């Protein structure tokens, strides 16, 4: 008999609506309606929250029409979450149990839930900034070895998982997706252009959390080199985002003497006006998975200068949809930025090819088909495993 609906319970720890949470919510909205050759997928989002009410992720999922449950916790690693988690899962009886973060991976394995449900663990890479991050990373090594399937977002992350003991046959790579770009109103864009002081100037846009692996320091060094190039037009680097490296980046800007070139715009809930006013996107990262900012810039029709970090080369093609350089090379980054700024025909070709790629390969509909197909294959494999 053809399966009509797949029930998926997904555990997510993020308190804010970051890229993974947006993907869950968007998929949940699309998947709830069956297609002629695909079953419906009912997604239940379970979040953790300290205090009254519910998390922004839970509120966003509920507003999108998804089922939501909240696990209340008093502190880090509160054992009171265990009976709540057991009860929510038992009441919902999912066909597939998903976990999206290290704590949830650990709880699923520690409680033996992977023995009762096909367990899909998602991995978005590791950022090891201190001893606590390293300890959590080692804990995850133990947890993920028991997962029925592991989903990650790029080949380098999959290779890391294999080195940590995850059976490569269990790993699936699934890139992120992007919705069609809807330009911001012209008056909003022009108002922002004036407030940033970038009228009649080339705008080099960087979007992302200000953390060391994102390589913003490399972009600042590239800007200092670009400023000294005779053929460079008048430009500004607009950095959208906040994070722990903000003060270090401000000090570096002053040390390089490029304060007049750099605009720190802070965190923005709506980045569309920034895409609309920018000349190109610069991605200077040392580490990336399947970066949403790249997909968003592609959909917006921006030419891209990017490092060949992580999964970026799996999405972008050097010389076709972007110009790419090795991570950690400010001179190379300055040179490809200058090429895009000087050669309008090249910039136009890169932008058009990137937009076409986003519209054909990385749509929400394509993601819905891929993920639903993965769920079906997972359930079939689980059924065969149980019968063996």
PDB file of C-alpha atoms in Angstrom, residues 36-290:
ATOM      1  CA  UNK A  36       0.910  12.500  -7.309  1.00  0.00           C
ATOM      2  CA  UNK A  37       4.220  10.686  -6.825  1.00  0.00           C
ATOM      3  CA  UNK A  38       5.126  11.846  -3.319  1.00  0.00           C
ATOM      4  CA  UNK A  39       3.443  11.369   0.048  1.00  0.00           C
ATOM      5  CA  UNK A  40       2.719  14.234   2.385  1.00  0.00           C
ATOM      6  CA  UNK A  41       5.218  14.877   5.194  1.00  0.00           C
ATOM      7  CA  UNK A  42       3.836  16.084   8.513  1.00  0.00           C
ATOM      8  CA  UNK A  43       6.579  17.817  10.480  1.00  0.00           C
ATOM      9  CA  UNK A  44       6.434  18.324  14.227  1.00  0.00           C
ATOM     10  CA  UNK A  45       9.001  20.798  15.557  1.00  0.00           C
ATOM     11  CA  UNK A  46      10.208  20.269  19.133  1.00  0.00           C
ATOM     12  CA  UNK A  47      12.320  22.988  20.713  1.00  0.00           C
ATOM     13  CA  UNK A  48      13.916  23.630  24.091  1.00  0.00           C
ATOM     14  CA  UNK A  49      13.176  26.847  25.982  1.00  0.00           C
ATOM     15  CA  UNK A  50      14.000  28.469  29.291  1.00  0.00           C
ATOM     16  CA  UNK A  51      11.362  30.789  30.712  1.00  0.00           C
ATOM     17  CA  UNK A  52       7.781  31.607  29.844  1.00  0.00           C
ATOM     18  CA  UNK A  53       6.174  31.188  26.443  1.00  0.00           C
ATOM     19  CA  UNK A  54       7.976  29.555  23.553  1.00  0.00           C
ATOM     20  CA  UNK A  55      11.094  30.147  21.494  1.00  0.00           C
ATOM     21  CA  UNK A  56      11.138  32.264  18.311  1.00  0.00           C
ATOM     22  CA  UNK A  57      11.665  29.025  16.346  1.00  0.00           C
ATOM     23  CA  UNK A  58       8.555  27.480  17.895  1.00  0.00           C
ATOM     24  CA  UNK A  59       6.534  30.643  17.256  1.00  0.00           C
ATOM     25  CA  UNK A  60       7.662  30.796  13.614  1.00  0.00           C
ATOM     26  CA  UNK A  61       6.878  27.112  13.074  1.00  0.00           C
ATOM     27  CA  UNK A  62       3.448  27.488  14.674  1.00  0.00           C
ATOM     28  CA  UNK A  63       2.669  30.556  12.547  1.00  0.00           C
ATOM     29  CA  UNK A  64       3.600  28.506   9.477  1.00  0.00           C
ATOM     30  CA  UNK A  65       1.034  25.874  10.428  1.00  0.00           C
ATOM     31  CA  UNK A  66       3.421  23.218  11.729  1.00  0.00           C
ATOM     32  CA  UNK A  67       2.854  21.124  14.822  1.00  0.00           C
ATOM     33  CA  UNK A  68       4.961  22.412  17.716  1.00  0.00           C
ATOM     34  CA  UNK A  69       5.970  21.211  21.178  1.00  0.00           C
ATOM     35  CA  UNK A  70       8.237  22.912  23.691  1.00  0.00           C
ATOM     36  CA  UNK A  71      10.512  21.192  26.205  1.00  0.00           C
ATOM     37  CA  UNK A  72      11.014  23.466  29.190  1.00  0.00           C
ATOM     38  CA  UNK A  73      14.460  23.440  30.771  1.00  0.00           C
ATOM     39  CA  UNK A  74      15.863  25.316  33.752  1.00  0.00           C
ATOM     40  CA  UNK A  75      19.582  25.189  32.893  1.00  0.00           C
ATOM     41  CA  UNK A  76      22.132  23.524  30.632  1.00  0.00           C
ATOM     42  CA  UNK A  77      21.749  19.743  30.593  1.00  0.00           C
ATOM     43  CA  UNK A  78      18.659  19.834  32.805  1.00  0.00           C
ATOM     44  CA  UNK A  79      17.621  16.199  33.400  1.00  0.00           C
ATOM     45  CA  UNK A  80      14.024  17.392  33.642  1.00  0.00           C
ATOM     46  CA  UNK A  81      13.916  17.471  29.858  1.00  0.00           C
ATOM     47  CA  UNK A  82      14.085  13.660  29.691  1.00  0.00           C
ATOM     48  CA  UNK A  83      10.519  12.774  30.781  1.00  0.00           C
ATOM     49  CA  UNK A  84       9.171  15.632  28.654  1.00  0.00           C
ATOM     50  CA  UNK A  85      11.018  14.362  25.594  1.00  0.00           C
ATOM     51  CA  UNK A  86       9.857  10.788  26.164  1.00  0.00           C
ATOM     52  CA  UNK A  87       6.242  11.894  26.542  1.00  0.00           C
ATOM     53  CA  UNK A  88       6.210  14.102  23.431  1.00  0.00           C
ATOM     54  CA  UNK A  89       7.694  11.369  21.255  1.00  0.00           C
ATOM     55  CA  UNK A  90       5.415   8.665  22.649  1.00  0.00           C
ATOM     56  CA  UNK A  91       2.323  10.810  22.115  1.00  0.00           C
ATOM     57  CA  UNK A  92       3.233  11.765  18.541  1.00  0.00           C
ATOM     58  CA  UNK A  93       4.520   8.329  17.452  1.00  0.00           C
ATOM     59  CA  UNK A  94       6.667   9.554  14.558  1.00  0.00           C
ATOM     60  CA  UNK A  95       7.635   7.432  11.575  1.00  0.00           C
ATOM     61  CA  UNK A  96      11.041   9.147  11.642  1.00  0.00           C
ATOM     62  CA  UNK A  97      12.807  10.774  14.593  1.00  0.00           C
ATOM     63  CA  UNK A  98      15.194  13.601  13.669  1.00  0.00           C
ATOM     64  CA  UNK A  99      17.735  15.467  15.752  1.00  0.00           C
ATOM     65  CA  UNK A 100      19.495  18.609  14.579  1.00  0.00           C
ATOM     66  CA  UNK A 101      22.042  19.435  17.302  1.00  0.00           C
ATOM     67  CA  UNK A 102      24.595  17.809  19.598  1.00  0.00           C
ATOM     68  CA  UNK A 103      22.441  17.751  22.730  1.00  0.00           C
ATOM     69  CA  UNK A 104      19.533  16.127  20.949  1.00  0.00           C
ATOM     70  CA  UNK A 105      21.841  13.601  19.262  1.00  0.00           C
ATOM     71  CA  UNK A 106      23.121  12.625  22.689  1.00  0.00           C
ATOM     72  CA  UNK A 107      19.673  12.349  24.262  1.00  0.00           C
ATOM     73  CA  UNK A 108      18.326  10.167  21.464  1.00  0.00           C
ATOM     74  CA  UNK A 109      21.175   7.688  21.814  1.00  0.00           C
ATOM     75  CA  UNK A 110      21.474   7.843  25.601  1.00  0.00           C
ATOM     76  CA  UNK A 111      17.739   7.151  26.043  1.00  0.00           C
ATOM     77  CA  UNK A 112      17.786   4.325  23.499  1.00  0.00           C
ATOM     78  CA  UNK A 113      15.230   6.070  21.290  1.00  0.00           C
ATOM     79  CA  UNK A 114      17.225   5.055  18.207  1.00  0.00           C
ATOM     80  CA  UNK A 115      16.195   1.455  18.914  1.00  0.00           C
ATOM     81  CA  UNK A 116      12.483   2.300  18.629  1.00  0.00           C
ATOM     82  CA  UNK A 117      12.429   4.757  15.730  1.00  0.00           C
ATOM     83  CA  UNK A 118      14.452   5.244  12.537  1.00  0.00           C
ATOM     84  CA  UNK A 119      16.765   7.996  13.738  1.00  0.00           C
ATOM     85  CA  UNK A 120      18.047  10.626  11.298  1.00  0.00           C
ATOM     86  CA  UNK A 121      20.763  12.894  12.731  1.00  0.00           C
ATOM     87  CA  UNK A 122      21.625  16.132  10.903  1.00  0.00           C
ATOM     88  CA  UNK A 123      25.152  17.508  10.984  1.00  0.00           C
ATOM     89  CA  UNK A 124      26.046  21.086  10.023  1.00  0.00           C
ATOM     90  CA  UNK A 125      29.744  20.830  10.770  1.00  0.00           C
ATOM     91  CA  UNK A 126      31.735  21.630  13.893  1.00  0.00           C
ATOM     92  CA  UNK A 127      33.129  24.933  15.143  1.00  0.00           C
ATOM     93  CA  UNK A 128      35.598  24.220  17.938  1.00  0.00           C
ATOM     94  CA  UNK A 129      36.408  27.555  19.595  1.00  0.00           C
ATOM     95  CA  UNK A 130      37.255  26.312  23.097  1.00  0.00           C
ATOM     96  CA  UNK A 131      37.546  23.217  25.274  1.00  0.00           C
ATOM     97  CA  UNK A 132      33.762  22.999  25.716  1.00  0.00           C
ATOM     98  CA  UNK A 133      33.192  22.910  21.960  1.00  0.00           C
ATOM     99  CA  UNK A 134      35.843  20.213  21.657  1.00  0.00           C
ATOM    100  CA  UNK A 135      34.209  18.185  24.429  1.00  0.00           C
ATOM    101  CA  UNK A 136      30.804  18.426  22.733  1.00  0.00           C
ATOM    102  CA  UNK A 137      32.401  17.415  19.446  1.00  0.00           C
ATOM    103  CA  UNK A 138      33.833  14.285  21.044  1.00  0.00           C
ATOM    104  CA  UNK A 139      30.464  13.512  22.606  1.00  0.00           C
ATOM    105  CA  UNK A 140      28.875  13.772  19.178  1.00  0.00           C
ATOM    106  CA  UNK A 141      31.368  11.228  17.833  1.00  0.00           C
ATOM    107  CA  UNK A 142      29.796   8.651  20.182  1.00  0.00           C
ATOM    108  CA  UNK A 143      26.208   9.697  19.515  1.00  0.00           C
ATOM    109  CA  UNK A 144      26.247   9.721  15.719  1.00  0.00           C
ATOM    110  CA  UNK A 145      27.707   6.251  15.365  1.00  0.00           C
ATOM    111  CA  UNK A 146      24.304   4.864  16.421  1.00  0.00           C
ATOM    112  CA  UNK A 147      22.200   6.942  13.998  1.00  0.00           C
ATOM    113  CA  UNK A 148      20.299   5.021  11.336  1.00  0.00           C
ATOM    114  CA  UNK A 149      21.037   7.769   8.819  1.00  0.00           C
ATOM    115  CA  UNK A 150      23.091  10.985   8.992  1.00  0.00           C
ATOM    116  CA  UNK A 151      22.397  13.983   6.758  1.00  0.00           C
ATOM    117  CA  UNK A 152      25.013  16.645   6.176  1.00  0.00           C
ATOM    118  CA  UNK A 153      25.316  19.561   3.788  1.00  0.00           C
ATOM    119  CA  UNK A 154      28.580  19.011   1.889  1.00  0.00           C
ATOM    120  CA  UNK A 155      31.231  16.436   1.005  1.00  0.00           C
ATOM    121  CA  UNK A 156      33.960  17.785   3.371  1.00  0.00           C
ATOM    122  CA  UNK A 157      31.552  17.479   6.313  1.00  0.00           C
ATOM    123  CA  UNK A 158      30.704  13.916   5.219  1.00  0.00           C
ATOM    124  CA  UNK A 159      34.415  13.067   5.104  1.00  0.00           C
ATOM    125  CA  UNK A 160      34.862  14.453   8.625  1.00  0.00           C
ATOM    126  CA  UNK A 161      31.984  12.278   9.854  1.00  0.00           C
ATOM    127  CA  UNK A 162      33.548   9.202   8.292  1.00  0.00           C
ATOM    128  CA  UNK A 163      36.843   9.947  10.032  1.00  0.00           C
ATOM    129  CA  UNK A 164      34.898  10.144  13.286  1.00  0.00           C
ATOM    130  CA  UNK A 165      33.551   6.647  12.826  1.00  0.00           C
ATOM    131  CA  UNK A 166      30.220   7.158  11.047  1.00  0.00           C
ATOM    132  CA  UNK A 167      29.639   4.500   8.396  1.00  0.00           C
ATOM    133  CA  UNK A 168      29.855   6.288   5.038  1.00  0.00           C
ATOM    134  CA  UNK A 169      26.952   4.194   3.725  1.00  0.00           C
ATOM    135  CA  UNK A 170      24.703   5.905   6.272  1.00  0.00           C
ATOM    136  CA  UNK A 171      25.603   9.453   5.184  1.00  0.00           C
ATOM    137  CA  UNK A 172      23.503  11.522   2.762  1.00  0.00           C
ATOM    138  CA  UNK A 173      24.548  14.944   1.449  1.00  0.00           C
ATOM    139  CA  UNK A 174      21.711  17.393   0.946  1.00  0.00           C
ATOM    140  CA  UNK A 175      22.442  20.992   0.034  1.00  0.00           C
ATOM    141  CA  UNK A 176      20.271  23.859   1.203  1.00  0.00           C
ATOM    142  CA  UNK A 177      17.759  25.650  -0.994  1.00  0.00           C
ATOM    143  CA  UNK A 178      16.689  29.219  -1.642  1.00  0.00           C
ATOM    144  CA  UNK A 179      13.312  30.796  -2.308  1.00  0.00           C
ATOM    145  CA  UNK A 180      12.870  33.050  -5.357  1.00  0.00           C
ATOM    146  CA  UNK A 181      14.305  36.490  -4.669  1.00  0.00           C
ATOM    147  CA  UNK A 182      11.756  39.263  -4.179  1.00  0.00           C
ATOM    148  CA  UNK A 183      13.458  42.668  -4.474  1.00  0.00           C
ATOM    149  CA  UNK A 184      12.925  45.211  -1.723  1.00  0.00           C
ATOM    150  CA  UNK A 185      10.900  48.327  -2.603  1.00  0.00           C
ATOM    151  CA  UNK A 186      12.970  50.875  -4.523  1.00  0.00           C
ATOM    152  CA  UNK A 187      12.383  53.594  -1.935  1.00  0.00           C
ATOM    153  CA  UNK A 188      13.713  51.301   0.813  1.00  0.00           C
ATOM    154  CA  UNK A 189      16.818  50.534  -1.198  1.00  0.00           C
ATOM    155  CA  UNK A 190      17.511  54.183  -1.995  1.00  0.00           C
ATOM    156  CA  UNK A 191      16.911  55.201   1.602  1.00  0.00           C
ATOM    157  CA  UNK A 192      19.369  52.571   2.778  1.00  0.00           C
ATOM    158  CA  UNK A 193      21.895  53.660   0.162  1.00  0.00           C
ATOM    159  CA  UNK A 194      21.766  57.209   1.514  1.00  0.00           C
ATOM    160  CA  UNK A 195      21.946  56.152   5.150  1.00  0.00           C
ATOM    161  CA  UNK A 196      25.004  53.997   4.483  1.00  0.00           C
ATOM    162  CA  UNK A 197      26.668  56.719   2.441  1.00  0.00           C
ATOM    163  CA  UNK A 198      27.284  54.490  -0.577  1.00  0.00           C
ATOM    164  CA  UNK A 199      25.726  56.605  -3.333  1.00  0.00           C
ATOM    165  CA  UNK A 200      27.633  56.317  -6.625  1.00  0.00           C
ATOM    166  CA  UNK A 201      30.049  53.822  -5.102  1.00  0.00           C
ATOM    167  CA  UNK A 202      30.685  50.137  -5.720  1.00  0.00           C
ATOM    168  CA  UNK A 203      29.397  48.075  -2.788  1.00  0.00           C
ATOM    169  CA  UNK A 204      31.147  44.867  -1.736  1.00  0.00           C
ATOM    170  CA  UNK A 205      28.700  43.006   0.497  1.00  0.00           C
ATOM    171  CA  UNK A 206      29.554  40.444   3.172  1.00  0.00           C
ATOM    172  CA  UNK A 207      26.766  38.733   5.122  1.00  0.00           C
ATOM    173  CA  UNK A 208      27.257  36.381   8.050  1.00  0.00           C
ATOM    174  CA  UNK A 209      28.060  35.886  11.689  1.00  0.00           C
ATOM    175  CA  UNK A 210      31.207  37.713  12.771  1.00  0.00           C
ATOM    176  CA  UNK A 211      33.171  34.656  13.858  1.00  0.00           C
ATOM    177  CA  UNK A 212      36.710  33.656  12.978  1.00  0.00           C
ATOM    178  CA  UNK A 213      35.843  30.858  10.549  1.00  0.00           C
ATOM    179  CA  UNK A 214      33.913  33.319   8.359  1.00  0.00           C
ATOM    180  CA  UNK A 215      37.152  35.048   7.396  1.00  0.00           C
ATOM    181  CA  UNK A 216      36.073  38.687   7.672  1.00  0.00           C
ATOM    182  CA  UNK A 217      39.642  39.633   8.612  1.00  0.00           C
ATOM    183  CA  UNK A 218      40.763  38.333   5.205  1.00  0.00           C
ATOM    184  CA  UNK A 219      38.161  40.534   3.510  1.00  0.00           C
ATOM    185  CA  UNK A 220      39.394  43.605   5.412  1.00  0.00           C
ATOM    186  CA  UNK A 221      42.962  42.855   4.367  1.00  0.00           C
ATOM    187  CA  UNK A 222      41.754  42.407   0.798  1.00  0.00           C
ATOM    188  CA  UNK A 223      40.015  45.789   0.991  1.00  0.00           C
ATOM    189  CA  UNK A 224      43.273  47.409   2.127  1.00  0.00           C
ATOM    190  CA  UNK A 225      45.032  45.929  -0.902  1.00  0.00           C
ATOM    191  CA  UNK A 226      42.192  46.872  -3.227  1.00  0.00           C
ATOM    192  CA  UNK A 227      42.382  50.476  -2.062  1.00  0.00           C
ATOM    193  CA  UNK A 228      45.990  50.657  -3.302  1.00  0.00           C
ATOM    194  CA  UNK A 229      45.196  49.277  -6.757  1.00  0.00           C
ATOM    195  CA  UNK A 230      45.183  52.096  -9.336  1.00  0.00           C
ATOM    196  CA  UNK A 231      42.347  50.624 -11.364  1.00  0.00           C
ATOM    197  CA  UNK A 232      39.987  50.137  -8.420  1.00  0.00           C
ATOM    198  CA  UNK A 233      36.816  52.248  -8.406  1.00  0.00           C
ATOM    199  CA  UNK A 234      35.554  54.074  -5.342  1.00  0.00           C
ATOM    200  CA  UNK A 235      34.117  51.323  -3.131  1.00  0.00           C
ATOM    201  CA  UNK A 236      32.694  50.482   0.256  1.00  0.00           C
ATOM    202  CA  UNK A 237      32.655  47.134   2.047  1.00  0.00           C
ATOM    203  CA  UNK A 238      29.314  46.671   3.810  1.00  0.00           C
ATOM    204  CA  UNK A 239      29.393  43.964   6.492  1.00  0.00           C
ATOM    205  CA  UNK A 240      26.002  42.658   7.649  1.00  0.00           C
ATOM    206  CA  UNK A 241      26.060  40.587  10.831  1.00  0.00           C
ATOM    207  CA  UNK A 242      27.259  40.555  14.412  1.00  0.00           C
ATOM    208  CA  UNK A 243      29.207  38.162  16.576  1.00  0.00           C
ATOM    209  CA  UNK A 244      32.213  37.593  18.826  1.00  0.00           C
ATOM    210  CA  UNK A 245      34.799  38.940  16.342  1.00  0.00           C
ATOM    211  CA  UNK A 246      33.241  42.395  16.034  1.00  0.00           C
ATOM    212  CA  UNK A 247      35.730  44.237  18.275  1.00  0.00           C
ATOM    213  CA  UNK A 248      38.716  42.460  16.710  1.00  0.00           C
ATOM    214  CA  UNK A 249      37.499  43.438  13.245  1.00  0.00           C
ATOM    215  CA  UNK A 250      37.035  47.042  14.311  1.00  0.00           C
ATOM    216  CA  UNK A 251      40.600  47.112  15.645  1.00  0.00           C
ATOM    217  CA  UNK A 252      41.902  45.561  12.434  1.00  0.00           C
ATOM    218  CA  UNK A 253      40.020  48.153  10.368  1.00  0.00           C
ATOM    219  CA  UNK A 254      41.703  50.949  12.321  1.00  0.00           C
ATOM    220  CA  UNK A 255      45.125  49.316  12.073  1.00  0.00           C
ATOM    221  CA  UNK A 256      44.780  48.963   8.301  1.00  0.00           C
ATOM    222  CA  UNK A 257      43.648  52.582   7.996  1.00  0.00           C
ATOM    223  CA  UNK A 258      40.538  51.725   5.982  1.00  0.00           C
ATOM    224  CA  UNK A 259      37.839  53.009   8.320  1.00  0.00           C
ATOM    225  CA  UNK A 260      36.384  55.192   5.562  1.00  0.00           C
ATOM    226  CA  UNK A 261      35.940  52.095   3.373  1.00  0.00           C
ATOM    227  CA  UNK A 262      34.144  49.839   5.865  1.00  0.00           C
ATOM    228  CA  UNK A 263      30.495  50.001   6.938  1.00  0.00           C
ATOM    229  CA  UNK A 264      29.522  47.688   9.812  1.00  0.00           C
ATOM    230  CA  UNK A 265      25.755  47.374   9.370  1.00  0.00           C
ATOM    231  CA  UNK A 266      25.114  44.933  12.225  1.00  0.00           C
ATOM    232  CA  UNK A 267      22.534  42.160  12.274  1.00  0.00           C
ATOM    233  CA  UNK A 268      19.600  42.661   9.886  1.00  0.00           C
ATOM    234  CA  UNK A 269      16.344  40.719   9.823  1.00  0.00           C
ATOM    235  CA  UNK A 270      15.779  41.620   6.161  1.00  0.00           C
ATOM    236  CA  UNK A 271      18.894  41.534   3.991  1.00  0.00           C
ATOM    237  CA  UNK A 272      17.047  42.057   0.688  1.00  0.00           C
ATOM    238  CA  UNK A 273      17.773  45.817   0.437  1.00  0.00           C
ATOM    239  CA  UNK A 274      21.475  45.079   0.902  1.00  0.00           C
ATOM    240  CA  UNK A 275      21.465  42.585  -1.957  1.00  0.00           C
ATOM    241  CA  UNK A 276      19.632  45.130  -4.105  1.00  0.00           C
ATOM    242  CA  UNK A 277      22.170  47.927  -3.605  1.00  0.00           C
ATOM    243  CA  UNK A 278      25.324  45.808  -3.789  1.00  0.00           C
ATOM    244  CA  UNK A 279      27.715  45.362  -6.693  1.00  0.00           C
ATOM    245  CA  UNK A 280      28.932  41.924  -5.618  1.00  0.00           C
ATOM    246  CA  UNK A 281      28.949  39.473  -2.726  1.00  0.00           C
ATOM    247  CA  UNK A 282      32.258  38.538  -1.096  1.00  0.00           C
ATOM    248  CA  UNK A 283      32.460  35.277   0.850  1.00  0.00           C
ATOM    249  CA  UNK A 284      35.916  35.081   2.531  1.00  0.00           C
ATOM    250  CA  UNK A 285      35.214  32.027   4.743  1.00  0.00           C
ATOM    251  CA  UNK A 286      37.666  29.404   5.927  1.00  0.00           C
ATOM    252  CA  UNK A 287      34.842  26.916   6.556  1.00  0.00           C
ATOM    253  CA  UNK A 288      31.371  26.593   5.055  1.00  0.00           C
ATOM    254  CA  UNK A 289      28.774  23.921   4.562  1.00  0.00           C
ATOM    255  CA  UNK A 290      25.994  24.836   2.177  1.00  0.00           C
TER     256      UNK A 290
END
